[in-house]
CSV table of C-alpha atoms and ligand atoms in Angstrom, one decimal:
chain,number,residue,atom,x,y,z
A,362,MET,CA,46.4,-36.4,56.6
A,363,GLY,CA,48.1,-34.9,59.6
A,364,THR,CA,50.9,-33.2,57.8
A,365,GLU,CA,52.1,-29.8,56.6
A,366,VAL,CA,51.8,-28.6,53.0
A,367,SER,CA,54.1,-25.9,51.7
A,368,VAL,CA,54.3,-24.0,48.4
A,369,TYR,CA,57.2,-22.1,47.2
A,370,LEU,CA,56.9,-20.2,43.8
A,371,TRP,CA,58.2,-17.4,41.7
A,372,HIS,CA,55.7,-15.0,40.2
A,373,GLU,CA,55.9,-11.4,38.9
A,374,ASP,CA,52.7,-10.4,40.7
A,375,PRO,CA,52.6,-10.9,44.5
A,376,GLU,CA,48.8,-10.9,44.6
A,377,ALA,CA,48.5,-13.4,41.8
A,378,ALA,CA,51.1,-15.5,43.6
A,379,ARG,CA,49.1,-15.5,46.8
A,380,LEU,CA,45.9,-16.7,45.0
A,381,LEU,CA,47.9,-19.5,43.4
A,382,VAL,CA,49.2,-20.6,46.8
A,383,ASP,CA,45.7,-20.6,48.2
A,384,ALA,CA,44.5,-22.6,45.2
A,385,VAL,CA,47.1,-25.3,46.0
A,386,PHE,CA,46.0,-25.4,49.7
A,387,SER,CA,42.4,-25.7,48.7
A,388,GLU,CA,43.3,-28.6,46.4
A,389,ALA,CA,45.2,-30.2,49.3
A,390,GLU,CA,42.1,-29.8,51.6
A,391,ARG,CA,39.8,-31.2,49.0
A,392,ILE,CA,42.0,-34.4,48.6
A,393,ASP,CA,42.4,-34.6,52.4
A,394,ALA,CA,38.6,-34.5,52.8
A,395,LEU,CA,38.3,-37.4,50.4
A,396,MET,CA,41.2,-39.6,51.5
A,397,SER,CA,42.1,-39.0,55.1
A,398,THR,CA,41.3,-41.8,57.6
A,399,TYR,CA,41.5,-39.1,60.4
A,400,LYS,CA,38.1,-37.8,59.1
A,401,GLU,CA,35.0,-39.9,59.7
A,402,SER,CA,33.3,-38.0,56.9
A,403,SER,CA,35.9,-39.0,54.2
A,404,LEU,CA,35.0,-41.5,51.5
A,405,ILE,CA,37.9,-43.7,52.5
A,406,SER,CA,36.5,-43.9,56.1
A,407,GLU,CA,33.1,-44.9,54.6
A,408,ILE,CA,34.9,-47.6,52.6
A,409,ASN,CA,36.6,-48.8,55.8
A,410,ARG,CA,33.3,-49.0,57.6
A,411,HIS,CA,31.3,-50.8,54.9
A,412,ALA,CA,33.4,-52.4,52.1
A,413,ALA,CA,33.4,-55.8,53.8
A,414,GLU,CA,29.6,-55.9,53.7
A,415,ALA,CA,29.1,-54.8,50.1
A,416,PRO,CA,31.1,-53.0,47.4
A,417,VAL,CA,31.3,-49.3,48.1
A,418,PHE,CA,31.4,-46.7,45.3
A,419,ALA,CA,34.8,-44.8,45.4
A,420,GLY,CA,34.5,-42.4,42.4
A,421,ASN,CA,37.1,-42.0,39.7
A,422,GLU,CA,39.8,-40.2,41.6
A,423,LEU,CA,39.9,-42.3,44.8
A,424,PHE,CA,39.4,-45.5,42.8
A,425,THR,CA,42.3,-44.7,40.5
A,426,LEU,CA,44.7,-44.0,43.4
A,427,ILE,CA,43.6,-47.2,45.2
A,428,GLN,CA,44.2,-49.1,41.9
A,429,ARG,CA,47.7,-47.5,41.6
A,430,ALA,CA,48.5,-48.5,45.2
A,431,LEU,CA,47.5,-52.1,44.5
A,432,ASP,CA,49.7,-52.1,41.4
A,433,ILE,CA,52.6,-50.9,43.5
A,434,SER,CA,51.9,-53.8,45.9
A,435,VAL,CA,52.4,-56.2,43.1
A,436,LEU,CA,55.6,-54.4,41.9
A,437,THR,CA,57.1,-54.5,45.5
A,438,ARG,CA,55.8,-58.0,46.3
A,439,GLY,CA,53.7,-56.7,49.1
A,440,ALA,CA,56.2,-54.4,50.8
A,441,PHE,CA,53.9,-51.5,50.0
A,442,ASP,CA,50.4,-52.5,51.2
A,443,ILE,CA,47.6,-50.1,52.0
A,444,THR,CA,45.9,-52.8,54.2
A,445,TYR,CA,48.8,-52.3,56.7
A,446,ASP,CA,46.2,-50.2,58.6
A,447,SER,CA,44.5,-53.1,60.3
A,448,VAL,CA,47.7,-53.0,62.5
A,449,GLY,CA,48.5,-49.4,61.9
A,450,GLN,CA,45.2,-48.1,63.3
A,451,HIS,CA,46.3,-49.3,66.8
A,452,TYR,CA,49.2,-46.9,67.0
A,453,ASP,CA,49.0,-43.4,68.4
A,454,PHE,CA,52.4,-41.7,68.3
A,455,HIS,CA,51.4,-38.7,70.3
A,456,GLU,CA,50.0,-40.9,73.1
A,457,ARG,CA,52.9,-43.4,72.8
A,458,LYS,CA,50.2,-46.1,72.3
A,459,ARG,CA,51.0,-49.3,70.4
A,460,PRO,CA,49.2,-52.6,69.9
A,461,ASP,CA,50.1,-55.5,72.2
A,462,PRO,CA,51.6,-58.6,70.6
A,463,ALA,CA,48.2,-60.5,70.6
A,464,THR,CA,46.6,-57.6,68.7
A,465,VAL,CA,49.4,-57.5,66.2
A,466,GLU,CA,49.2,-61.3,65.7
A,467,LYS,CA,45.4,-61.1,65.1
A,468,GLU,CA,45.4,-58.0,62.9
A,469,ARG,CA,48.4,-58.8,60.7
A,470,ALA,CA,46.4,-61.7,59.2
A,471,LEU,CA,44.3,-59.0,57.6
A,472,ILE,CA,47.2,-57.3,56.0
A,473,ASP,CA,47.0,-58.5,52.4
A,474,PHE,CA,46.4,-56.2,49.4
A,475,ARG,CA,44.7,-59.2,47.6
A,476,LEU,CA,41.8,-58.9,50.0
A,477,VAL,CA,40.9,-55.5,48.3
A,478,ARG,CA,38.7,-56.3,45.3
A,479,LEU,CA,38.2,-53.5,42.7
A,480,ASP,CA,35.4,-53.3,40.1
A,481,ARG,CA,36.8,-51.1,37.4
A,482,VAL,CA,33.5,-50.6,35.6
A,483,ALA,CA,31.4,-49.8,38.7
A,484,GLN,CA,34.4,-48.1,40.4
A,485,THR,CA,33.7,-49.9,43.7
A,486,VAL,CA,35.9,-51.3,46.4
A,487,PHE,CA,35.1,-54.5,48.2
A,488,PHE,CA,37.0,-56.2,51.1
A,489,ALA,CA,37.1,-60.0,51.0
A,490,LYS,CA,37.3,-60.3,54.8
A,491,PRO,CA,35.7,-58.3,57.7
A,492,GLY,CA,38.2,-56.2,59.5
A,493,VAL,CA,40.3,-55.2,56.5
A,494,ARG,CA,41.1,-51.5,56.4
A,495,ILE,CA,43.0,-49.3,53.9
A,496,ASN,CA,45.0,-46.2,54.5
A,497,LEU,CA,46.6,-44.1,51.7
A,498,GLY,CA,49.1,-42.4,54.1
A,499,GLY,CA,52.0,-43.8,52.0
A,500,ILE,CA,50.8,-42.5,48.6
A,501,ALA,CA,48.3,-39.7,49.0
A,502,LYS,CA,50.8,-37.0,49.9
A,503,GLY,CA,52.6,-37.7,46.7
A,504,TYR,CA,49.2,-37.3,44.9
A,505,VAL,CA,48.6,-34.0,46.7
A,506,VAL,CA,52.0,-32.5,45.5
A,507,GLU,CA,51.5,-33.9,42.0
A,508,ARG,CA,48.1,-32.2,41.8
A,509,GLY,CA,49.4,-29.0,43.3
A,510,VAL,CA,52.2,-28.8,40.7
A,511,ASP,CA,49.8,-29.6,37.9
A,512,LEU,CA,47.6,-26.7,39.0
A,513,LEU,CA,50.5,-24.3,39.1
A,514,ARG,CA,51.8,-25.5,35.7
A,515,ASN,CA,48.4,-25.1,34.1
A,516,ARG,CA,48.3,-21.5,35.4
A,517,GLY,CA,51.6,-20.6,33.8
A,518,VAL,CA,54.0,-20.9,36.8
A,519,LYS,CA,57.4,-22.1,35.7
A,520,ASN,CA,59.4,-22.4,38.9
A,521,ALA,CA,57.9,-23.9,42.1
A,522,ILE,CA,58.1,-26.5,44.8
A,523,VAL,CA,55.1,-28.1,46.5
A,524,THR,CA,55.8,-30.2,49.6
A,525,ALA,CA,53.6,-32.3,51.8
A,526,GLY,CA,55.4,-34.1,54.6
A,527,GLY,CA,58.3,-35.9,53.1
A,528,ASP,CA,57.1,-35.5,49.5
A,529,SER,CA,58.1,-32.7,47.2
A,530,ARG,CA,57.5,-32.1,43.5
A,531,LEU,CA,59.7,-29.5,41.8
A,532,LEU,CA,58.4,-27.5,38.9
A,533,GLY,CA,61.3,-26.3,36.7
A,534,ASP,CA,64.4,-25.1,38.5
A,535,ARG,CA,65.6,-22.4,40.8
A,536,ARG,CA,65.5,-19.9,37.9
A,537,GLY,CA,68.4,-21.2,36.0
A,538,ARG,CA,70.1,-23.3,38.7
A,539,PRO,CA,68.9,-26.6,40.2
A,540,PHE,CA,67.1,-26.6,43.5
A,541,MET,CA,69.3,-28.0,46.3
A,542,ILE,CA,67.2,-30.6,48.2
A,543,GLY,CA,68.4,-31.6,51.6
A,544,ILE,CA,68.0,-35.1,52.9
A,545,ARG,CA,67.7,-35.0,56.6
A,546,ASP,CA,70.1,-36.7,59.0
A,547,PRO,CA,67.8,-39.4,60.4
A,548,ARG,CA,69.3,-39.1,63.9
A,549,ILE,CA,70.4,-35.5,64.3
A,550,ASP,CA,67.4,-33.2,64.4
A,551,GLY,CA,67.7,-30.2,62.1
A,552,GLU,CA,70.8,-31.5,60.4
A,553,VAL,CA,71.0,-32.4,56.7
A,554,ALA,CA,72.9,-35.6,55.8
A,555,MET,CA,73.5,-34.4,52.2
A,556,SER,CA,72.1,-32.1,49.6
A,557,VAL,CA,71.2,-33.1,46.1
A,558,PRO,CA,70.8,-30.8,43.1
A,559,LEU,CA,67.4,-31.5,41.3
A,560,ALA,CA,65.1,-29.9,38.8
A,561,ASP,CA,61.7,-30.8,37.4
A,562,GLU,CA,61.5,-33.9,39.5
A,563,ALA,CA,59.7,-35.5,42.4
A,564,VAL,CA,61.6,-36.5,45.6
A,565,SER,CA,60.2,-38.4,48.6
A,566,THR,CA,61.8,-39.5,51.8
A,567,SER,CA,60.5,-42.0,54.3
A,568,GLY,CA,62.1,-42.0,57.7
A,569,ASP,CA,61.7,-43.5,61.1
A,570,TYR,CA,62.0,-40.1,62.7
A,571,GLU,CA,58.7,-38.4,61.7
A,572,ARG,CA,56.1,-40.2,63.8
A,573,PHE,CA,57.6,-42.4,66.5
A,574,PHE,CA,58.3,-43.0,70.1
A,575,ASP,CA,61.1,-44.9,71.7
A,576,GLU,CA,60.5,-47.5,74.3
A,577,ASP,CA,63.0,-49.9,75.9
A,578,GLY,CA,65.5,-49.2,73.2
A,579,ILE,CA,63.0,-50.0,70.4
A,580,ARG,CA,61.8,-47.3,68.0
A,581,TYR,CA,58.1,-47.6,67.3
A,582,HIS,CA,57.3,-45.7,64.1
A,583,HIS,CA,54.7,-45.3,61.3
A,584,ILE,CA,56.0,-47.6,58.6
A,585,ILE,CA,54.8,-51.1,59.0
A,586,GLN,CA,56.5,-54.3,57.7
A,587,PRO,CA,53.4,-56.0,56.2
A,588,ASP,CA,54.5,-59.6,56.9
A,589,THR,CA,55.3,-59.1,60.6
A,590,GLY,CA,53.0,-56.2,61.5
A,591,ALA,CA,56.0,-54.6,63.3
A,592,PRO,CA,57.6,-51.3,62.4
A,593,ALA,CA,60.2,-51.9,59.6
A,594,ASP,CA,63.6,-51.7,61.2
A,595,GLN,CA,66.2,-52.3,58.4
A,596,VAL,CA,67.0,-48.7,57.6
A,597,HIS,CA,66.7,-45.2,59.0
A,598,SER,CA,65.6,-43.4,55.8
A,599,ALA,CA,64.9,-44.1,52.1
A,600,THR,CA,64.8,-41.3,49.5
A,601,VAL,CA,63.5,-41.8,46.0
A,602,PHE,CA,63.7,-39.4,43.0
A,603,GLY,CA,61.9,-39.6,39.7
A,604,PRO,CA,59.3,-38.1,37.4
A,605,ASP,CA,56.1,-38.8,39.4
A,606,ALA,CA,55.5,-37.9,43.0
A,607,VAL,CA,52.8,-40.6,43.5
A,608,MET,CA,55.5,-43.2,42.6
A,609,THR,CA,58.3,-41.6,44.6
A,610,ASP,CA,56.0,-41.5,47.6
A,611,ALA,CA,55.0,-45.1,47.4
A,612,LEU,CA,58.5,-46.2,46.4
A,613,SER,CA,60.2,-44.4,49.3
A,614,THR,CA,57.9,-46.2,51.7
A,615,SER,CA,58.6,-49.5,49.8
A,616,VAL,CA,62.4,-49.1,49.8
A,617,PHE,CA,62.2,-48.3,53.6
A,618,VAL,CA,60.3,-51.6,54.2
A,619,MET,CA,62.5,-53.7,51.8
A,620,GLY,CA,65.9,-52.5,53.1
A,621,VAL,CA,69.1,-51.7,51.3
A,622,ASP,CA,69.6,-54.8,49.1
A,623,LEU,CA,66.0,-55.6,48.0
A,624,GLY,CA,65.1,-51.9,47.9
A,625,LEU,CA,67.9,-50.9,45.6
A,626,ARG,CA,67.3,-53.9,43.4
A,627,LEU,CA,63.7,-52.8,43.0
A,628,ILE,CA,64.9,-49.3,42.0
A,629,ALA,CA,67.5,-50.7,39.6
A,630,ASP,CA,64.5,-52.3,37.6
A,631,LEU,CA,62.8,-48.9,37.3
A,632,PRO,CA,64.9,-46.8,34.8
A,633,ASP,CA,63.3,-43.5,35.7
A,634,TYR,CA,63.8,-43.7,39.5
A,635,GLU,CA,66.9,-43.4,41.7
A,636,SER,CA,67.3,-43.9,45.5
A,637,ILE,CA,69.5,-43.0,48.4
A,638,VAL,CA,69.2,-45.2,51.5
A,639,ILE,CA,70.7,-44.5,55.0
A,640,ASP,CA,70.8,-47.8,56.9
A,641,ALA,CA,70.6,-48.5,60.6
A,642,GLN,CA,74.3,-48.0,61.0
A,643,GLY,CA,74.1,-44.6,59.3
A,644,ARG,CA,75.8,-45.8,56.1
A,645,ILE,CA,74.7,-44.3,52.9
A,646,PHE,CA,73.8,-46.4,49.8
A,647,TYR,CA,73.1,-45.1,46.3
A,648,SER,CA,71.2,-46.8,43.4
A,649,ASP,CA,73.2,-47.7,40.4
A,650,GLY,CA,72.3,-44.5,38.4
A,651,LEU,CA,73.7,-42.2,41.1
A,652,GLN,CA,77.3,-41.5,41.5
A,653,PRO,CA,78.3,-40.9,45.1
A,654,PRO,CA,79.6,-37.3,45.6
A,655,ALA,CA,83.3,-37.0,44.9
A,656,ALA,CA,84.3,-36.5,48.6
A,657,GLU,CA,82.9,-39.9,49.5
A,658,ARG,CA,84.6,-41.9,46.7
A,659,GLU,CA,87.9,-43.7,47.4
A,660,PRO,CA,90.7,-41.1,47.0
A,661,ALA,CA,92.4,-41.5,43.6
A,662,GLU,CA,96.0,-42.8,43.6
A,663,ALA,CA,98.2,-39.8,44.1
A,664,PRO,CA,100.4,-39.2,41.0
A,665,GLU,CA,104.1,-40.0,41.7
B,1448,ADP,P1,55.7,-39.7,55.5
B,1448,ADP,O1,54.3,-39.9,56.0
B,1448,ADP,O2,56.6,-39.3,56.6
B,1448,ADP,O3,55.8,-38.8,54.2
B,1448,ADP,P2,55.9,-42.2,54.1
B,1448,ADP,O4,55.6,-41.6,52.7
B,1448,ADP,O5,56.9,-43.2,54.1
B,1448,ADP,O6,56.2,-41.1,55.1
B,1448,ADP,O7,54.5,-42.7,54.5
B,1448,ADP,C1,54.4,-43.4,55.7
B,1448,ADP,C2,52.9,-43.7,55.8
B,1448,ADP,O8,52.6,-44.8,55.0
B,1448,ADP,C3,52.5,-44.1,57.2
B,1448,ADP,O9,52.2,-43.0,58.1
B,1448,ADP,C4,51.3,-45.0,56.9
B,1448,ADP,O10,50.2,-44.1,56.7
B,1448,ADP,C5,51.6,-45.6,55.6
B,1448,ADP,N1,52.2,-46.9,55.6
B,1448,ADP,C6,52.9,-47.5,56.7
B,1448,ADP,N2,53.4,-48.7,56.3
B,1448,ADP,C7,53.0,-48.9,55.1
B,1448,ADP,C8,53.2,-50.0,54.1
B,1448,ADP,N3,53.9,-51.1,54.5
B,1448,ADP,N4,52.6,-49.9,52.9
B,1448,ADP,C9,51.9,-48.8,52.5
B,1448,ADP,N5,51.7,-47.7,53.4
B,1448,ADP,C10,52.3,-47.8,54.6
B,1449,MG,MG1,56.1,-42.5,51.0
């Protein structure tokens, strides 16, 4: 899926540890081969080629993830929408290539998750219009790290981090202390805006600084606002924490699209999930369940 996977774990036996790391990488490759739109041979590419002609069999694993993606579209009122790809396919961030306005106008009519019809019994996917495309780039990395951590947990590992792009799943803690997870400064390369102590949780960040190019003062990047077909421009980054990396991945993309107010309202309705958003002015916003760090609170009245 065009990203880097990393595994960090504690184990008594270095050789056993290396085999475990390899097992996570193999699992990531297996999922990539199934779900990457960069690969012509993947099942998702087959779906994109043929699902408007007739239902295409997706198999249990891919079917289930597509189903979850569509459920999240309902939850986010369409901010998260895997059919964004009818517009998204026209971007190439390495080549600084973007769709012209006429192409955006034409293709954005095909962004609508309701055009994806699932048959739960047959496990097939059908597109209700020609030209519809799906892309799991906003949820599949969360799935990769969730699967990676499951694999390590099942083999007895107690402390680990599996990361794919902006998505991490923590297993346990840093041997008695929390892991410190840095949230990148969206505008200063290599700088961390803040660090958050976390254990046994998933954390995902969506930002406009991963895949992008700037042209005439506009940043063209990889997260698409489904209703306009343009890159979402309300915030610079959205981070979501919670128990499940598939959810944090999709929710970070969703909060990025929805912006500070709607995004944090969505998170407020999900008791297990919290969020930190950095807006286009660089201001930091926290969901209700997170207290801002002491240094950022209003200074208390000095005692007389
Ligand atoms: P990253 O890829 O940096 O981890 P995200 O998790 O936010 O970041 O995923 C961004 C990816 O999500 C894009 O590269 C694209 O594949 C996909 N995407 C873009 N816009 C949307 C959207 N509105 N809904 C669902 N997926 C999207
Ligand atoms: Mg995401």
